[in-house]
XYZ file of C-alpha atoms in Angstrom:
172
model
C 45.651 -26.042 14.347
C 44.502 -23.593 11.731
C 44.721 -25.431 8.417
C 43.714 -28.750 6.958
C 46.309 -31.493 7.117
C 47.308 -34.819 8.621
C 48.142 -34.626 12.293
C 49.183 -37.371 14.653
C 48.477 -36.921 18.319
C 51.026 -38.740 20.444
C 49.951 -39.147 24.026
C 52.586 -40.474 26.377
C 50.784 -40.033 29.663
C 47.896 -41.852 31.253
C 44.627 -40.753 29.753
C 41.317 -42.467 30.427
C 38.875 -40.208 28.618
C 38.676 -37.877 25.626
C 36.023 -35.168 25.903
C 35.068 -32.318 23.640
C 34.905 -29.849 26.480
C 37.416 -27.027 26.652
C 38.023 -26.732 30.413
C 39.125 -30.137 31.621
C 40.949 -30.434 34.928
C 43.869 -32.240 33.284
C 44.222 -29.530 30.623
C 43.058 -31.644 27.683
C 41.356 -29.333 25.220
C 39.513 -31.811 22.994
C 38.980 -31.701 19.267
C 35.546 -30.143 18.793
C 35.520 -28.434 15.395
C 38.738 -27.557 13.629
C 40.674 -28.474 10.539
C 42.214 -31.826 11.478
C 41.524 -34.597 8.974
C 43.348 -37.532 10.616
C 44.111 -38.455 14.226
C 45.883 -41.426 15.800
C 45.499 -42.373 19.465
C 46.817 -45.943 19.267
C 49.570 -45.242 21.843
C 47.318 -43.528 24.402
C 48.004 -45.331 27.658
C 44.878 -46.399 29.531
C 42.361 -44.654 27.258
C 39.036 -46.333 28.066
C 36.362 -43.901 26.913
C 35.703 -41.431 24.129
C 33.546 -38.810 25.836
C 30.480 -36.971 24.619
C 31.034 -34.427 21.832
C 34.758 -35.342 21.699
C 35.021 -34.854 17.919
C 31.824 -32.868 17.239
C 31.784 -30.723 14.079
C 35.195 -31.904 12.865
C 34.122 -31.508 9.246
C 37.565 -32.286 7.809
C 37.959 -35.587 9.655
C 37.688 -38.224 6.901
C 38.081 -41.425 8.940
C 37.629 -42.579 12.517
C 40.811 -42.020 14.544
C 42.795 -45.107 15.481
C 42.116 -45.898 19.131
C 43.819 -48.463 21.385
C 42.096 -51.724 22.316
C 41.484 -50.375 25.813
C 38.573 -48.188 24.628
C 35.274 -49.679 25.761
C 32.817 -46.832 25.268
C 32.040 -44.044 22.823
C 29.917 -41.318 24.407
C 26.853 -39.423 23.207
C 27.329 -37.360 20.046
C 31.065 -38.175 19.949
C 31.259 -37.742 16.159
C 28.157 -35.557 15.783
C 28.049 -33.628 12.510
C 31.445 -34.787 11.218
C 30.261 -34.188 7.663
C 33.608 -35.082 6.064
C 33.695 -38.509 7.692
C 33.634 -40.982 4.785
C 34.429 -44.282 6.461
C 33.286 -45.641 9.794
C 35.571 -48.584 10.500
C 38.648 -49.651 12.448
C 36.990 -49.193 15.827
C 38.584 -51.399 18.482
C 36.665 -54.610 19.062
C 36.829 -53.885 22.816
C 33.888 -51.452 22.539
C 30.879 -52.524 24.596
C 28.755 -49.344 24.501
C 27.830 -46.535 22.140
C 26.053 -43.454 23.472
C 23.108 -41.969 21.576
C 23.645 -40.122 18.291
C 27.311 -41.183 18.037
C 27.510 -40.635 14.258
C 24.430 -38.405 13.871
C 24.750 -35.997 10.942
C 27.809 -37.608 9.350
C 26.394 -36.916 5.886
C 29.582 -37.851 4.034
C 29.754 -41.352 5.538
C 29.437 -43.857 2.707
C 31.052 -46.969 4.147
C 30.502 -48.728 7.440
C 32.452 -51.830 8.374
C 32.216 -52.730 12.046
C 33.468 -55.786 13.899
C 32.309 -55.225 17.468
C 31.683 -58.569 19.190
C 31.134 -56.935 22.615
C 28.747 -54.142 21.529
C 25.387 -54.578 23.264
C 23.143 -52.296 21.194
C 22.970 -49.758 18.426
C 21.343 -46.904 20.361
C 18.883 -44.229 19.375
C 20.064 -42.020 16.514
C 23.426 -43.764 16.059
C 23.544 -43.177 12.288
C 20.687 -40.626 12.080
C 21.061 -38.356 9.045
C 23.969 -40.249 7.488
C 22.554 -39.570 4.035
C 25.636 -40.906 2.233
C 25.125 -44.438 3.549
C 24.215 -47.142 1.072
C 23.297 -50.766 1.643
C 26.989 -51.686 1.614
C 27.101 -51.820 5.402
C 29.176 -54.616 6.893
C 28.478 -55.615 10.483
C 30.615 -58.655 11.283
C 30.683 -60.482 14.591
C 27.935 -58.407 16.181
C 26.847 -61.373 18.299
C 25.950 -59.415 21.457
C 23.737 -56.753 19.860
C 20.268 -57.365 21.262
C 18.593 -54.084 20.277
C 18.620 -51.360 17.649
C 17.306 -48.070 19.056
C 14.693 -45.723 17.636
C 15.810 -43.693 14.654
C 19.187 -45.469 14.565
C 19.169 -45.274 10.750
C 16.564 -42.539 10.213
C 17.115 -40.023 7.397
C 19.754 -42.220 5.774
C 18.145 -41.395 2.439
C 20.388 -43.637 0.286
C 20.118 -46.657 2.577
C 17.664 -49.127 1.083
C 18.009 -52.073 3.447
C 19.962 -53.540 6.350
C 20.678 -57.250 6.594
C 19.438 -58.054 10.102
C 20.903 -61.551 9.892
C 24.202 -59.853 10.795
C 22.765 -59.530 14.327
C 22.043 -63.122 15.435
C 20.914 -62.170 18.972
C 18.712 -59.250 17.955
C 15.376 -59.394 19.773
C 12.566 -59.630 17.233
């Protein structure tokens, strides 16, 4: 893909992982970098994990791709440096784990609205450097989050506060 536009990826075969690595044994190339600004994976059969660096440096991606409810994990640096990402929402509520630095460097991200009742923690560096973030962050039904990692919101220069009452099981 060599120009900016809306693209839909239709996957009609079993796929359990999306990685950003070029040489996968099943031939999947990944989406690291590039000009895609929208992706849809809602019909991916058996997709359970978004691998590390899967969407790294996709600067034209403006929103999180639509994933099926079978996805339980988003790997380290999956959306690292996606500077055009404006909204972080619509993640499947089946997610139990984020890797470190998942949204690190997403400087264009202004809105976060997450409903992840199975997520266990917000790991180290999750939103590090998301300088576009404001205090309009909505975390609903985050009842299993027991920890927020080091630097999870570091260098979010426009973020003034986070309402920790949105995390009722957070260890204090």
